[in-house]
PDB file of C-alpha atoms and ligand atoms in Angstrom:
ATOM      1  CA  MET A  96     125.522 101.199  80.930  1.00 86.00           C
ATOM      2  CA  ALA A  97     121.875 101.622  81.829  1.00 91.00           C
ATOM      3  CA  GLU A  98     120.395 105.043  81.226  1.00 94.00           C
ATOM      4  CA  LYS A  99     120.298 107.260  84.321  1.00 98.00           C
ATOM      5  CA  PHE A 100     117.144 109.201  85.085  1.00 98.00           C
ATOM      6  CA  LYS A 101     116.801 112.365  87.181  1.00 98.00           C
ATOM      7  CA  ALA A 102     114.033 113.592  89.471  1.00 99.00           C
ATOM      8  CA  LEU A 103     113.606 116.932  91.219  1.00 99.00           C
ATOM      9  CA  THR A 104     111.772 117.602  94.461  1.00 99.00           C
ATOM     10  CA  ILE A 105     110.615 121.118  95.323  1.00 98.00           C
ATOM     11  CA  ALA A 106     109.970 120.673  99.029  1.00 98.00           C
ATOM     12  CA  GLY A 107     110.714 121.596 102.615  1.00 98.00           C
ATOM     13  CA  SER A 108     113.443 120.119 104.774  1.00 98.00           C
ATOM     14  CA  ASP A 109     112.261 118.024 107.700  1.00 97.00           C
ATOM     15  CA  THR A 110     115.288 118.266 109.946  1.00 98.00           C
ATOM     16  CA  SER A 111     114.351 115.004 111.677  1.00 97.00           C
ATOM     17  CA  GLY A 112     114.851 113.268 108.326  1.00 98.00           C
ATOM     18  CA  SER A 113     111.567 111.370 108.179  1.00 97.00           C
ATOM     19  CA  ALA A 114     109.464 113.574 105.870  1.00 97.00           C
ATOM     20  CA  GLY A 115     109.960 116.340 103.312  1.00 98.00           C
ATOM     21  CA  MET A 116     112.978 116.654 101.040  1.00 98.00           C
ATOM     22  CA  GLU A 117     114.940 114.118 103.105  1.00 98.00           C
ATOM     23  CA  ALA A 118     112.272 111.435 102.578  1.00 98.00           C
ATOM     24  CA  ASP A 119     112.018 112.361  98.901  1.00 98.00           C
ATOM     25  CA  LEU A 120     115.733 112.008  98.208  1.00 98.00           C
ATOM     26  CA  LYS A 121     115.918 108.690 100.081  1.00 98.00           C
ATOM     27  CA  SER A 122     112.963 107.369  98.088  1.00 98.00           C
ATOM     28  CA  PHE A 123     114.447 108.537  94.762  1.00 98.00           C
ATOM     29  CA  GLU A 124     117.687 106.745  95.592  1.00 98.00           C
ATOM     30  CA  GLU A 125     115.949 103.477  96.496  1.00 98.00           C
ATOM     31  CA  ILE A 126     113.937 103.456  93.274  1.00 98.00           C
ATOM     32  CA  GLY A 127     117.201 104.043  91.400  1.00 98.00           C
ATOM     33  CA  VAL A 128     116.858 107.633  90.229  1.00 98.00           C
ATOM     34  CA  TYR A 129     119.236 110.605  90.643  1.00 98.00           C
ATOM     35  CA  GLY A 130     117.721 113.099  93.084  1.00 98.00           C
ATOM     36  CA  MET A 131     117.861 116.910  93.040  1.00 99.00           C
ATOM     37  CA  ALA A 132     116.251 119.283  95.530  1.00 98.00           C
ATOM     38  CA  VAL A 133     114.913 122.834  95.622  1.00 98.00           C
ATOM     39  CA  LEU A 134     114.461 123.837  99.255  1.00 98.00           C
ATOM     40  CA  THR A 135     111.327 125.875 100.060  1.00 98.00           C
ATOM     41  CA  VAL A 136     111.162 125.938 103.879  1.00 97.00           C
ATOM     42  CA  ILE A 137     113.041 124.438 106.793  1.00 97.00           C
ATOM     43  CA  VAL A 138     111.004 122.642 109.450  1.00 96.00           C
ATOM     44  CA  ALA A 139     112.593 122.364 112.887  1.00 96.00           C
ATOM     45  CA  GLN A 140     110.983 120.432 115.742  1.00 95.00           C
ATOM     46  CA  SER A 141     111.036 121.320 119.426  1.00 94.00           C
ATOM     47  CA  PRO A 142     112.678 118.608 121.577  1.00 96.00           C
ATOM     48  CA  LYS A 143     110.205 119.598 124.355  1.00 95.00           C
ATOM     49  CA  ASN A 144     106.953 118.681 122.559  1.00 93.00           C
ATOM     50  CA  TRP A 145     107.908 118.108 118.897  1.00 93.00           C
ATOM     51  CA  ALA A 146     105.986 121.243 117.795  1.00 91.00           C
ATOM     52  CA  HIS A 147     106.920 122.036 114.199  1.00 91.00           C
ATOM     53  CA  ASP A 148     108.328 125.495 113.434  1.00 92.00           C
ATOM     54  CA  ILE A 149     108.519 126.497 109.797  1.00 93.00           C
ATOM     55  CA  PHE A 150     111.285 128.808 108.500  1.00 96.00           C
ATOM     56  CA  PRO A 151     110.655 129.907 104.897  1.00 97.00           C
ATOM     57  CA  ILE A 152     113.457 130.331 102.363  1.00 98.00           C
ATOM     58  CA  ASP A 153     113.132 133.653 100.538  1.00 97.00           C
ATOM     59  CA  ILE A 154     111.487 133.468  97.147  1.00 98.00           C
ATOM     60  CA  THR A 155     114.485 134.750  95.161  1.00 98.00           C
ATOM     61  CA  THR A 156     116.599 131.920  96.554  1.00 98.00           C
ATOM     62  CA  VAL A 157     113.919 129.378  95.642  1.00 98.00           C
ATOM     63  CA  GLU A 158     113.727 130.819  92.132  1.00 98.00           C
ATOM     64  CA  ARG A 159     117.523 130.585  91.756  1.00 98.00           C
ATOM     65  CA  GLN A 160     117.417 126.918  92.768  1.00 98.00           C
ATOM     66  CA  ILE A 161     114.653 126.122  90.266  1.00 98.00           C
ATOM     67  CA  THR A 162     116.681 127.882  87.561  1.00 98.00           C
ATOM     68  CA  THR A 163     119.663 125.644  88.366  1.00 98.00           C
ATOM     69  CA  VAL A 164     117.682 122.540  87.498  1.00 98.00           C
ATOM     70  CA  GLY A 165     115.165 123.933  84.986  1.00 98.00           C
ATOM     71  CA  GLY A 166     117.682 126.006  83.041  1.00 98.00           C
ATOM     72  CA  GLY A 167     120.876 124.059  83.721  1.00 98.00           C
ATOM     73  CA  ILE A 168     120.109 120.333  83.958  1.00 98.00           C
ATOM     74  CA  GLY A 169     116.519 119.274  83.277  1.00 98.00           C
ATOM     75  CA  ALA A 170     114.527 116.584  85.069  1.00 98.00           C
ATOM     76  CA  ASP A 171     112.652 113.462  83.934  1.00 98.00           C
ATOM     77  CA  ALA A 172     110.031 114.061  86.627  1.00 99.00           C
ATOM     78  CA  ILE A 173     109.338 116.596  89.358  1.00 99.00           C
ATOM     79  CA  LYS A 174     107.562 116.460  92.679  1.00 98.00           C
ATOM     80  CA  THR A 175     106.243 119.305  94.805  1.00 98.00           C
ATOM     81  CA  GLY A 176     105.888 119.031  98.585  1.00 98.00           C
ATOM     82  CA  MET A 177     105.542 121.741 101.241  1.00 97.00           C
ATOM     83  CA  LEU A 178     105.437 125.109  99.467  1.00 97.00           C
ATOM     84  CA  GLY A 179     104.384 127.247 102.419  1.00 91.00           C
ATOM     85  CA  SER A 180     103.010 130.351 100.671  1.00 96.00           C
ATOM     86  CA  ALA A 181     100.764 131.357  97.773  1.00 97.00           C
ATOM     87  CA  ALA A 182     103.724 133.206  96.204  1.00 98.00           C
ATOM     88  CA  LEU A 183     105.764 129.989  96.139  1.00 98.00           C
ATOM     89  CA  VAL A 184     102.865 128.060  94.600  1.00 98.00           C
ATOM     90  CA  GLU A 185     102.711 130.728  91.875  1.00 98.00           C
ATOM     91  CA  LEU A 186     106.478 130.512  91.327  1.00 98.00           C
ATOM     92  CA  VAL A 187     106.186 126.740  90.873  1.00 98.00           C
ATOM     93  CA  VAL A 188     103.351 127.164  88.357  1.00 98.00           C
ATOM     94  CA  ASP A 189     105.395 129.747  86.401  1.00 98.00           C
ATOM     95  CA  SER A 190     108.429 127.434  86.482  1.00 98.00           C
ATOM     96  CA  ILE A 191     106.450 124.443  85.196  1.00 98.00           C
ATOM     97  CA  LYS A 192     105.422 126.572  82.208  1.00 98.00           C
ATOM     98  CA  LYS A 193     108.841 128.199  81.709  1.00 98.00           C
ATOM     99  CA  TYR A 194     110.865 124.969  81.797  1.00 98.00           C
ATOM    100  CA  ASN A 195     108.165 122.734  80.357  1.00 98.00           C
ATOM    101  CA  PHE A 196     108.565 120.215  83.198  1.00 98.00           C
ATOM    102  CA  LYS A 197     106.992 116.801  82.527  1.00 98.00           C
ATOM    103  CA  ASN A 198     105.796 113.962  84.790  1.00 98.00           C
ATOM    104  CA  ILE A 199     104.585 116.275  87.521  1.00 99.00           C
ATOM    105  CA  VAL A 200     103.617 114.782  90.875  1.00 99.00           C
ATOM    106  CA  ILE A 201     101.912 117.160  93.283  1.00 98.00           C
ATOM    107  CA  ASP A 202     101.873 116.258  96.959  1.00 98.00           C
ATOM    108  CA  PRO A 203      99.602 119.115  98.107  1.00 98.00           C
ATOM    109  CA  VAL A 204     101.093 119.394 101.591  1.00 97.00           C
ATOM    110  CA  MET A 205      98.665 121.424 103.725  1.00 96.00           C
ATOM    111  CA  VAL A 206      98.883 119.613 107.066  1.00 91.00           C
ATOM    112  CA  CYS A 207     101.543 117.780 109.076  1.00 81.00           C
ATOM    113  CA  LYS A 208     101.133 114.650 111.234  1.00 71.00           C
ATOM    114  CA  GLY A 209      99.239 115.478 114.383  1.00 65.00           C
ATOM    115  CA  ILE A 210      97.930 118.810 113.066  1.00 71.00           C
ATOM    116  CA  ASP A 211      94.784 118.352 111.035  1.00 74.00           C
ATOM    117  CA  ALA A 212      94.052 122.038 110.346  1.00 85.00           C
ATOM    118  CA  ILE A 213      95.163 123.543 107.027  1.00 90.00           C
ATOM    119  CA  MET A 214      98.440 125.305 107.920  1.00 89.00           C
ATOM    120  CA  VAL A 215      98.509 128.191 105.412  1.00 92.00           C
ATOM    121  CA  PRO A 216      95.026 128.815 103.928  1.00 95.00           C
ATOM    122  CA  GLU A 217      96.241 131.121 101.079  1.00 97.00           C
ATOM    123  CA  ALA A 218      98.801 128.531  99.988  1.00 97.00           C
ATOM    124  CA  ALA A 219      96.136 125.802 100.056  1.00 97.00           C
ATOM    125  CA  ALA A 220      93.801 127.959  97.947  1.00 98.00           C
ATOM    126  CA  ALA A 221      96.583 128.652  95.421  1.00 98.00           C
ATOM    127  CA  ILE A 222      97.353 124.923  95.169  1.00 98.00           C
ATOM    128  CA  LYS A 223      93.687 124.216  94.476  1.00 98.00           C
ATOM    129  CA  THR A 224      93.071 126.936  91.924  1.00 98.00           C
ATOM    130  CA  LYS A 225      96.467 127.208  90.208  1.00 98.00           C
ATOM    131  CA  LEU A 226      98.658 124.116  90.693  1.00 98.00           C
ATOM    132  CA  VAL A 227      96.398 121.038  90.707  1.00 98.00           C
ATOM    133  CA  LYS A 228      95.654 121.310  86.978  1.00 98.00           C
ATOM    134  CA  TYR A 229      99.331 120.618  86.168  1.00 98.00           C
ATOM    135  CA  ALA A 230      99.409 117.331  88.086  1.00 98.00           C
ATOM    136  CA  ASP A 231     100.034 114.124  86.196  1.00 98.00           C
ATOM    137  CA  VAL A 232      99.562 112.571  89.611  1.00 99.00           C
ATOM    138  CA  ILE A 233      98.268 114.213  92.807  1.00 98.00           C
ATOM    139  CA  THR A 234      98.658 112.485  96.182  1.00 98.00           C
ATOM    140  CA  PRO A 235      96.626 114.290  98.880  1.00 97.00           C
ATOM    141  CA  ASN A 236      96.061 112.720 102.277  1.00 95.00           C
ATOM    142  CA  THR A 237      92.427 112.511 103.376  1.00 94.00           C
ATOM    143  CA  ILE A 238      92.413 115.980 105.002  1.00 94.00           C
ATOM    144  CA  GLU A 239      93.936 117.602 101.897  1.00 96.00           C
ATOM    145  CA  ALA A 240      91.656 115.571  99.632  1.00 97.00           C
ATOM    146  CA  ALA A 241      88.551 116.743 101.537  1.00 97.00           C
ATOM    147  CA  TYR A 242      89.693 120.354 101.133  1.00 97.00           C
ATOM    148  CA  LEU A 243      90.422 119.976  97.401  1.00 98.00           C
ATOM    149  CA  ALA A 244      87.224 118.004  96.756  1.00 98.00           C
ATOM    150  CA  ASP A 245      84.979 120.398  98.722  1.00 98.00           C
ATOM    151  CA  MET A 246      83.865 117.576 100.998  1.00 98.00           C
ATOM    152  CA  GLU A 247      83.281 117.852 104.724  1.00 95.00           C
ATOM    153  CA  LYS A 248      85.227 114.712 105.564  1.00 90.00           C
ATOM    154  CA  ILE A 249      86.577 111.505 104.094  1.00 94.00           C
ATOM    155  CA  GLU A 250      85.829 108.531 106.308  1.00 91.00           C
ATOM    156  CA  ASN A 251      85.429 105.507 104.069  1.00 92.00           C
ATOM    157  CA  VAL A 252      86.292 104.090 100.660  1.00 94.00           C
ATOM    158  CA  ASP A 253      83.183 105.568  98.987  1.00 95.00           C
ATOM    159  CA  ASP A 254      84.234 109.025 100.233  1.00 96.00           C
ATOM    160  CA  ILE A 255      87.729 108.474  98.796  1.00 97.00           C
ATOM    161  CA  LYS A 256      86.256 107.555  95.405  1.00 97.00           C
ATOM    162  CA  GLN A 257      84.059 110.654  95.394  1.00 98.00           C
ATOM    163  CA  ALA A 258      87.043 112.835  96.344  1.00 98.00           C
ATOM    164  CA  CYS A 259      89.071 111.306  93.486  1.00 98.00           C
ATOM    165  CA  ILE A 260      86.318 112.231  91.024  1.00 98.00           C
ATOM    166  CA  ASN A 261      86.045 115.798  92.352  1.00 98.00           C
ATOM    167  CA  ILE A 262      89.814 116.358  92.287  1.00 98.00           C
ATOM    168  CA  HIS A 263      90.100 114.918  88.781  1.00 98.00           C
ATOM    169  CA  LYS A 264      87.573 117.593  87.743  1.00 98.00           C
ATOM    170  CA  LEU A 265      90.048 120.255  88.932  1.00 98.00           C
ATOM    171  CA  GLY A 266      92.379 119.046  86.172  1.00 98.00           C
ATOM    172  CA  ALA A 267      94.666 116.480  87.846  1.00 98.00           C
ATOM    173  CA  LYS A 268      95.149 113.570  85.424  1.00 98.00           C
ATOM    174  CA  ASN A 269      95.539 110.871  88.091  1.00 98.00           C
ATOM    175  CA  VAL A 270      94.500 111.031  91.722  1.00 98.00           C
ATOM    176  CA  VAL A 271      95.925 108.782  94.452  1.00 98.00           C
ATOM    177  CA  ILE A 272      94.323 108.806  97.895  1.00 98.00           C
ATOM    178  CA  LYS A 273      95.359 106.442 100.683  1.00 93.00           C
ATOM    179  CA  SER A 274      93.064 105.693 103.600  1.00 88.00           C
ATOM    180  CA  GLY A 275      96.160 106.116 105.783  1.00 77.00           C
ATOM    181  CA  SER A 276      96.443 106.177 109.537  1.00 71.00           C
ATOM    182  CA  ARG A 277      93.469 108.517 110.045  1.00 72.00           C
ATOM    183  CA  PHE A 278      90.930 105.785 109.100  1.00 78.00           C
ATOM    184  CA  THR A 279      89.624 103.623 111.906  1.00 75.00           C
ATOM    185  CA  SER A 280      89.244 100.552 109.626  1.00 79.00           C
ATOM    186  CA  ASP A 281      91.593  97.584 110.182  1.00 83.00           C
ATOM    187  CA  LYS A 282      92.436  97.629 106.481  1.00 87.00           C
ATOM    188  CA  MET A 283      94.558 100.085 104.509  1.00 89.00           C
ATOM    189  CA  THR A 284      93.140 101.036 101.137  1.00 93.00           C
ATOM    190  CA  ASP A 285      95.088 102.915  98.477  1.00 95.00           C
ATOM    191  CA  ILE A 286      93.113 104.113  95.469  1.00 97.00           C
ATOM    192  CA  LEU A 287      94.316 105.364  92.089  1.00 98.00           C
ATOM    193  CA  PHE A 288      91.763 107.064  89.830  1.00 98.00           C
ATOM    194  CA  ASP A 289      92.848 107.765  86.263  1.00 98.00           C
ATOM    195  CA  GLY A 290      89.707 109.607  85.206  1.00 98.00           C
ATOM    196  CA  LYS A 291      88.014 106.385  84.097  1.00 98.00           C
ATOM    197  CA  ASP A 292      88.861 103.473  86.366  1.00 98.00           C
ATOM    198  CA  PHE A 293      89.716 102.941  90.000  1.00 98.00           C
ATOM    199  CA  LEU A 294      92.686 100.757  90.875  1.00 97.00           C
ATOM    200  CA  ILE A 295      92.218  99.614  94.467  1.00 96.00           C
ATOM    201  CA  GLU A 296      94.936  98.085  96.660  1.00 93.00           C
ATOM    202  CA  GLU A 297      93.835  96.727 100.006  1.00 91.00           C
ATOM    203  CA  LYS A 298      96.033  95.333 102.752  1.00 88.00           C
ATOM    204  CA  PRO A 299      95.819  94.703 106.488  1.00 88.00           C
ATOM    205  CA  LYS A 300      96.811  97.663 108.641  1.00 87.00           C
ATOM    206  CA  LEU A 301     100.191  97.029 110.269  1.00 88.00           C
ATOM    207  CA  THR A 302     100.368  97.665 113.996  1.00 88.00           C
ATOM    208  CA  GLY A 303     103.344  98.895 116.007  1.00 89.00           C
ATOM    209  CA  VAL A 304     104.799 100.730 113.025  1.00 93.00           C
ATOM    210  CA  TYR A 305     105.623 104.382 112.339  1.00 94.00           C
ATOM    211  CA  ASN A 306     104.389 106.229 109.308  1.00 91.00           C
ATOM    212  CA  SER A 307     105.808 109.719 109.611  1.00 94.00           C
ATOM    213  CA  GLY A 308     106.821 110.806 106.120  1.00 96.00           C
ATOM    214  CA  ALA A 309     104.774 108.043 104.490  1.00 96.00           C
ATOM    215  CA  GLY A 310     102.883 110.558 102.327  1.00 96.00           C
ATOM    216  CA  CYS A 311     106.085 112.247 101.135  1.00 98.00           C
ATOM    217  CA  SER A 312     107.843 108.935 100.501  1.00 98.00           C
ATOM    218  CA  PHE A 313     104.892 107.463  98.600  1.00 98.00           C
ATOM    219  CA  SER A 314     104.641 110.495  96.372  1.00 98.00           C
ATOM    220  CA  ALA A 315     108.425 110.604  95.820  1.00 98.00           C
ATOM    221  CA  ALA A 316     108.548 106.916  94.892  1.00 98.00           C
ATOM    222  CA  MET A 317     105.780 107.519  92.320  1.00 98.00           C
ATOM    223  CA  THR A 318     107.830 110.449  90.945  1.00 99.00           C
ATOM    224  CA  ALA A 319     110.970 108.323  90.633  1.00 98.00           C
ATOM    225  CA  CYS A 320     109.027 105.572  88.837  1.00 98.00           C
ATOM    226  CA  LEU A 321     107.623 108.106  86.362  1.00 98.00           C
ATOM    227  CA  ALA A 322     111.152 109.481  85.816  1.00 98.00           C
ATOM    228  CA  LYS A 323     112.200 105.968  84.805  1.00 98.00           C
ATOM    229  CA  GLY A 324     109.387 105.836  82.268  1.00 98.00           C
ATOM    230  CA  LEU A 325     106.911 103.575  84.096  1.00 98.00           C
ATOM    231  CA  THR A 326     103.222 104.081  83.441  1.00 98.00           C
ATOM    232  CA  VAL A 327     101.201 105.609  86.282  1.00 98.00           C
ATOM    233  CA  HIS A 328      99.608 102.197  87.002  1.00 98.00           C
ATOM    234  CA  ASP A 329     102.994 100.437  87.183  1.00 98.00           C
ATOM    235  CA  ALA A 330     104.411 103.301  89.256  1.00 98.00           C
ATOM    236  CA  PHE A 331     101.508 102.856  91.706  1.00 98.00           C
ATOM    237  CA  LYS A 332     102.181  99.117  92.030  1.00 97.00           C
ATOM    238  CA  THR A 333     105.957  99.475  92.431  1.00 97.00           C
ATOM    239  CA  THR A 334     105.362 102.182  95.036  1.00 97.00           C
ATOM    240  CA  GLN A 335     103.006  99.885  97.004  1.00 95.00           C
ATOM    241  CA  THR A 336     105.724  97.257  97.334  1.00 95.00           C
ATOM    242  CA  PHE A 337     108.391  99.824  98.252  1.00 97.00           C
ATOM    243  CA  MET A 338     106.167 101.411 100.910  1.00 96.00           C
ATOM    244  CA  GLN A 339     105.018  98.143 102.471  1.00 95.00           C
ATOM    245  CA  LYS A 340     108.609  97.147 103.178  1.00 96.00           C
ATOM    246  CA  ALA A 341     109.653 100.628 104.346  1.00 97.00           C
ATOM    247  CA  VAL A 342     106.712 100.826 106.795  1.00 96.00           C
ATOM    248  CA  ALA A 343     107.114  97.235 108.049  1.00 96.00           C
ATOM    249  CA  GLU A 344     110.735  98.001 109.024  1.00 97.00           C
ATOM    250  CA  SER A 345     110.031 101.499 110.410  1.00 98.00           C
ATOM    251  CA  PHE A 346     111.772 102.416 113.648  1.00 98.00           C
ATOM    252  CA  LYS A 347     111.545 104.775 116.620  1.00 98.00           C
ATOM    253  CA  LEU A 348     113.443 108.085 116.562  1.00 98.00           C
ATOM    254  CA  ASN A 349     112.354 109.410 119.972  1.00 97.00           C
ATOM    255  CA  GLN A 350     109.292 109.460 122.239  1.00 97.00           C
ATOM    256  CA  TYR A 351     107.293 111.444 119.660  1.00 96.00           C
ATOM    257  CA  THR A 352     108.006 109.909 116.325  1.00 96.00           C
ATOM    258  CA  GLY A 353     109.624 107.270 114.184  1.00 97.00           C
ATOM    259  CA  ALA A 354     110.830 106.950 110.622  1.00 98.00           C
ATOM    260  CA  LEU A 355     110.385 104.663 107.639  1.00 98.00           C
ATOM    261  CA  CYS A 356     113.202 102.346 106.716  1.00 98.00           C
ATOM    262  CA  HIS A 357     113.636 103.477 103.128  1.00 98.00           C
ATOM    263  CA  TRP A 358     116.345 100.891 102.502  1.00 98.00           C
ATOM    264  CA  ALA A 359     114.263  97.902 103.712  1.00 97.00           C
ATOM    265  CA  ALA A 360     113.912  96.367 100.248  1.00 89.00           C
ATOM    266  CA  ARG A 361     117.716  96.211  99.930  1.00 89.00           C
ATOM    267  CA  GLN A 362     118.244  94.104 103.066  1.00 79.00           C
TER     268      GLN A 362
HETATM  269  O1  PXL B 501     104.472 115.169 105.997  1.00 82.18           O
HETATM  270  C1  PXL B 501     104.299 116.474 105.626  1.00 82.18           C
HETATM  271  C2  PXL B 501     105.580 117.250 105.619  1.00 82.18           C
HETATM  272  C3  PXL B 501     106.091 117.670 104.409  1.00 82.18           C
HETATM  273  N1  PXL B 501     107.232 118.387 104.317  1.00 82.18           N
HETATM  274  C4  PXL B 501     107.934 118.710 105.414  1.00 82.18           C
HETATM  275  C5  PXL B 501     107.491 118.305 106.672  1.00 82.18           C
HETATM  276  C6  PXL B 501     106.286 117.564 106.794  1.00 82.18           C
HETATM  277  C7  PXL B 501     105.807 117.135 108.110  1.00 82.18           C
HETATM  278  O2  PXL B 501     106.432 117.303 109.106  1.00 82.18           O
HETATM  279  O3  PXL B 501     108.208 118.629 107.770  1.00 82.18           O
HETATM  280  C8  PXL B 501     109.183 119.494 105.271  1.00 82.18           C
END
């Protein structure tokens, strides 16, 4: 029997199922890795206007969940998503040290789709000063990357490259930044910087698709690949293929949003 690998996500629940812990677990499953979850916050959306309300889980409960996996099971890779407070960021840092977690992927969630302002400034500052240095891979979107890189904005591929260099200086071993839906270009560019070289993947921008949860799913797929023992470069390439199919088959959930089809590659 093939060896079974395990990945842990420390993330929020997106009740709609398209982002957060739900997207992470679906991505882990599709890459073929056993998924575990530590829940940090619950995000509920208003049916009236899809405004996101965030309900934090108390820190003792989060700590107990991390102990379950760190002390009781172990993980081949871990991913962090929405942490919601500086105290939770500090708990994650302490846990990484305490349980000697390896293959750490940080998705420095600071904004949600449609809201481009940093949601919790103290949490963002704690991510930048305390958590980023533990990242084997960090996957900020362009807003988060601009914040971490001390840049005013990221509008083109040269800006992305500069942000990668700045964020690598904070201690992250590998930096992945995707041009994403916020770029006006008709191409999508995903860039991996390993401290020396840039690996650049370019593809035409798909139209008529949904990409809610694309950041979470991308980062989770990378995590699952690392759990299986892939190199960061191979993880990046496998994740590209997974994401392209999931986005191409994305579907509408309601008048506000849609979801990726995580199982598209299986069809
Ligand atoms: O996509 C960012 C994100 C991460 N985590 C949770 C979310 C969202 C966006 O809605 O709800 C739980």
